[in-house]
Amino acid sequence: AQSVTQPDIHITVSEGASLELRCNYSYGATPYLFWYVQSPGQGLQLLLKYFSGDTLVQGIKGFEAEFKRSQSSFNLRKPSVHWSDAAEYFCAVGVNNDMRFGAGTRLTVKP
Amino acid sequence: KAGVTQTPRYLIKTRGQQVTLSCSPISGHRSVSWYQQTPGQGLQFLFEYFSETQRNKGNFPGRFSGRQFSNSRSEMNVSTLELGDSALYLCASRDGGPGVEQYFGPGTRLTVT
């Protein structure tokens, strides 16, 4: 079945530590891939997207993501987390005019 | 450009009532999608409208409906509200197909009592 999986429901990291959020998808072809962030009480904001080409994509706020076709993954990374990064992160795939989201990963940042 | 706006931001309704939510997309965007977000089910796609036509539909009962006007503004309607319809309803707009990013509004928080 077509799906987007974010295996980690909740992650806690210390401020200044590195971060990796996992995302796996199951679709027949390489879909369009996105990472969004949602702060409490807000809508979703796009961090970055991948369509084709270079498999390492840079986004806003110092985030990057790497597409790995062999693993059907699109993991989000940040070298050094800031307290303001605490939020919920959603991986999404764009297929056939709609967008399917993963369940989200809530990030807590410890001081 | 102004972002996606949704009205109202908060709404409290009683079971059995109906509700209409409104979304104004970014100027020039012809596609408007609606999502329901709940703690248990996450973000679920409701439907997408493009140039006043429903282009895609998620797996929701017929109580959930929508429409789009010639100025691309969209409304979604939920009839015969149930407690489980309590959720954050998000609207998103874009100016292209599946490869184009969606811009989200702040959402309408619906509480059904």
XYZ file of C-alpha atoms in Angstrom:
224
model
C 0.000 0.000 0.000
C 1.134 3.530 -0.647
C 2.340 5.134 2.560
C 4.605 7.626 4.224
C 6.213 6.459 7.446
C 7.882 8.524 10.114
C 9.067 5.906 12.592
C 9.789 8.302 15.443
C 6.773 9.851 17.114
C 8.820 11.944 19.519
C 12.495 12.861 19.637
C 14.337 14.834 22.298
C 17.720 16.381 21.612
C 19.904 18.830 23.467
C 20.410 22.286 22.081
C 23.473 22.302 19.880
C 23.277 18.590 19.149
C 22.734 17.195 15.680
C 19.347 15.989 14.512
C 18.089 13.415 12.059
C 14.411 12.756 11.455
C 13.525 9.690 9.459
C 11.049 9.337 6.640
C 10.319 6.341 4.432
C 7.823 6.171 1.619
C 6.203 3.414 -0.320
C 5.149 4.438 -3.800
C 5.641 2.905 -7.197
C 7.667 5.750 -8.620
C 9.826 8.388 -7.041
C 7.312 10.903 -5.778
C 7.796 14.520 -5.034
C 9.125 14.729 -1.481
C 8.677 17.471 1.075
C 9.431 18.291 4.686
C 7.150 20.661 6.551
C 7.351 22.071 10.070
C 4.424 23.022 12.271
C 4.784 25.158 15.365
C 2.029 25.040 17.988
C -1.147 26.738 16.815
C 0.259 27.371 13.361
C -0.133 26.004 9.889
C 2.606 24.113 8.095
C 5.694 25.745 6.671
C 7.787 24.180 3.945
C 11.382 23.421 4.943
C 12.581 21.847 1.703
C 11.552 19.723 -1.246
C 13.026 17.195 -3.656
C 11.951 16.474 -7.195
C 15.029 15.224 -9.002
C 18.729 15.874 -9.429
C 21.104 16.293 -6.528
C 19.954 13.957 -3.794
C 21.082 16.303 -1.012
C 18.791 19.287 -0.784
C 19.186 22.371 1.332
C 16.289 24.083 2.977
C 15.483 26.962 5.230
C 16.588 27.347 8.858
C 19.739 25.295 8.269
C 17.938 22.042 7.457
C 18.943 19.602 4.770
C 17.561 16.283 3.561
C 18.994 13.400 1.624
C 17.020 11.295 -0.813
C 18.095 7.660 -0.987
C 16.273 5.770 -3.696
C 17.580 2.372 -2.623
C 16.146 2.854 0.847
C 13.040 4.811 -0.193
C 14.037 7.352 2.402
C 14.142 11.102 2.685
C 15.671 11.904 6.065
C 15.857 15.413 7.457
C 19.005 16.612 9.184
C 20.353 19.605 11.002
C 23.937 19.832 12.335
C 23.125 21.938 15.396
C 19.636 22.266 16.828
C 18.353 25.525 18.291
C 15.657 25.810 20.938
C 13.400 27.458 18.354
C 13.433 24.253 16.304
C 11.075 22.620 18.788
C 8.011 21.806 16.695
C 6.346 18.990 14.822
C 7.894 17.868 11.567
C 6.025 16.228 8.725
C 7.354 14.351 5.771
C 5.060 14.407 2.748
C 4.879 12.983 -0.741
C 3.101 14.546 -3.684
C 1.400 11.997 -5.887
C -1.419 12.435 -8.373
C -2.429 15.936 -7.389
C -2.657 15.281 -3.689
C -0.215 15.246 -0.848
C 0.133 12.450 1.692
C 1.680 13.168 5.036
C 3.487 11.043 7.533
C 2.228 10.929 11.099
C 4.742 13.530 12.180
C 7.671 13.632 14.588
C 7.492 15.926 17.574
C 10.869 17.452 18.408
C 11.663 18.587 21.930
C 14.853 20.563 22.491
C 16.501 20.403 25.914
C 18.465 23.423 27.110
C 1.572 38.630 -1.399
C -0.785 37.881 1.421
C -0.714 34.324 2.672
C -3.512 31.809 2.878
C -6.232 32.991 5.215
C -8.853 30.913 6.946
C -11.946 32.005 8.756
C -13.003 31.595 11.394
C -9.953 30.594 13.401
C -11.970 28.952 16.159
C -15.422 27.473 16.166
C -17.540 25.584 18.671
C -20.532 23.647 17.417
C -22.969 21.101 18.786
C -23.455 17.568 17.519
C -25.898 17.453 14.645
C -25.245 20.985 13.487
C -23.507 21.891 10.291
C -20.529 24.171 9.770
C -18.928 26.062 6.906
C -15.264 26.981 6.871
C -13.710 29.442 4.491
C -10.318 29.645 2.834
C -8.806 32.418 0.728
C -5.763 31.222 -1.208
C -2.712 33.177 -2.172
C -3.486 35.469 -5.072
C -3.004 33.630 -8.361
C -3.215 30.155 -6.859
C -5.969 28.123 -8.460
C -5.596 24.967 -6.397
C -6.991 24.725 -2.889
C -6.711 21.611 -0.758
C -8.283 20.831 2.581
C -6.869 18.651 5.340
C -8.133 17.454 8.683
C -5.598 17.210 11.488
C -6.311 15.266 14.667
C -3.987 13.832 17.327
C -5.109 10.299 16.548
C -5.222 10.309 12.749
C -2.672 12.975 11.917
C -3.023 14.955 8.722
C -5.588 13.537 6.383
C -6.393 14.812 2.919
C -10.014 15.790 2.405
C -10.208 17.144 -1.136
C -8.646 19.455 -3.651
C -10.302 21.999 -5.885
C -8.809 23.444 -9.018
C -10.553 26.049 -11.129
C -13.870 25.417 -9.373
C -13.740 21.638 -9.947
C -12.983 18.958 -7.416
C -9.799 17.383 -8.716
C -9.143 14.856 -6.001
C -10.882 13.478 -2.965
C -9.758 11.687 0.150
C -11.546 8.974 2.055
C -14.113 10.920 4.036
C -17.875 10.454 4.281
C -20.261 12.486 2.184
C -20.961 14.755 5.155
C -17.778 16.522 4.160
C -18.129 18.626 1.061
C -16.537 21.614 -0.502
C -16.681 24.069 -3.308
C -14.541 26.661 -4.975
C -15.592 29.979 -6.372
C -14.423 31.753 -9.488
C -12.011 33.865 -7.420
C -10.447 30.604 -6.121
C -11.773 31.097 -2.615
C -12.989 27.830 -1.191
C -15.418 26.688 1.429
C -15.798 23.361 3.095
C -18.957 22.210 4.759
C -19.510 19.509 7.316
C -23.094 18.481 7.929
C -24.521 16.562 10.878
C -21.463 17.138 13.017
C -20.113 14.335 15.149
C -17.802 14.545 18.164
C -15.073 12.950 16.053
C -15.135 15.872 13.661
C -13.359 17.984 16.265
C -10.085 18.830 14.604
C -7.864 21.462 13.088
C -8.919 21.997 9.487
C -6.117 23.239 7.302
C -6.389 24.781 3.905
C -3.491 24.955 1.463
C -3.069 26.581 -1.908
C -0.613 26.202 -4.781
C -0.264 27.292 -8.366
C 0.531 23.967 -9.961
C 0.391 20.192 -9.727
C 1.752 17.621 -7.284
C 5.334 18.793 -7.586
C 4.580 22.303 -6.461
C 4.703 23.144 -2.802
C 1.546 23.933 -0.940
C 1.196 27.002 1.225
C -0.831 26.413 4.340
C -3.149 28.653 6.245
C -3.201 28.772 10.059
C -6.216 26.493 10.235
C -9.656 26.549 11.784
C -9.959 24.801 15.127
C -13.384 23.143 15.245
C -14.686 21.789 18.512
C -17.865 19.723 18.497
C -19.622 19.318 21.836
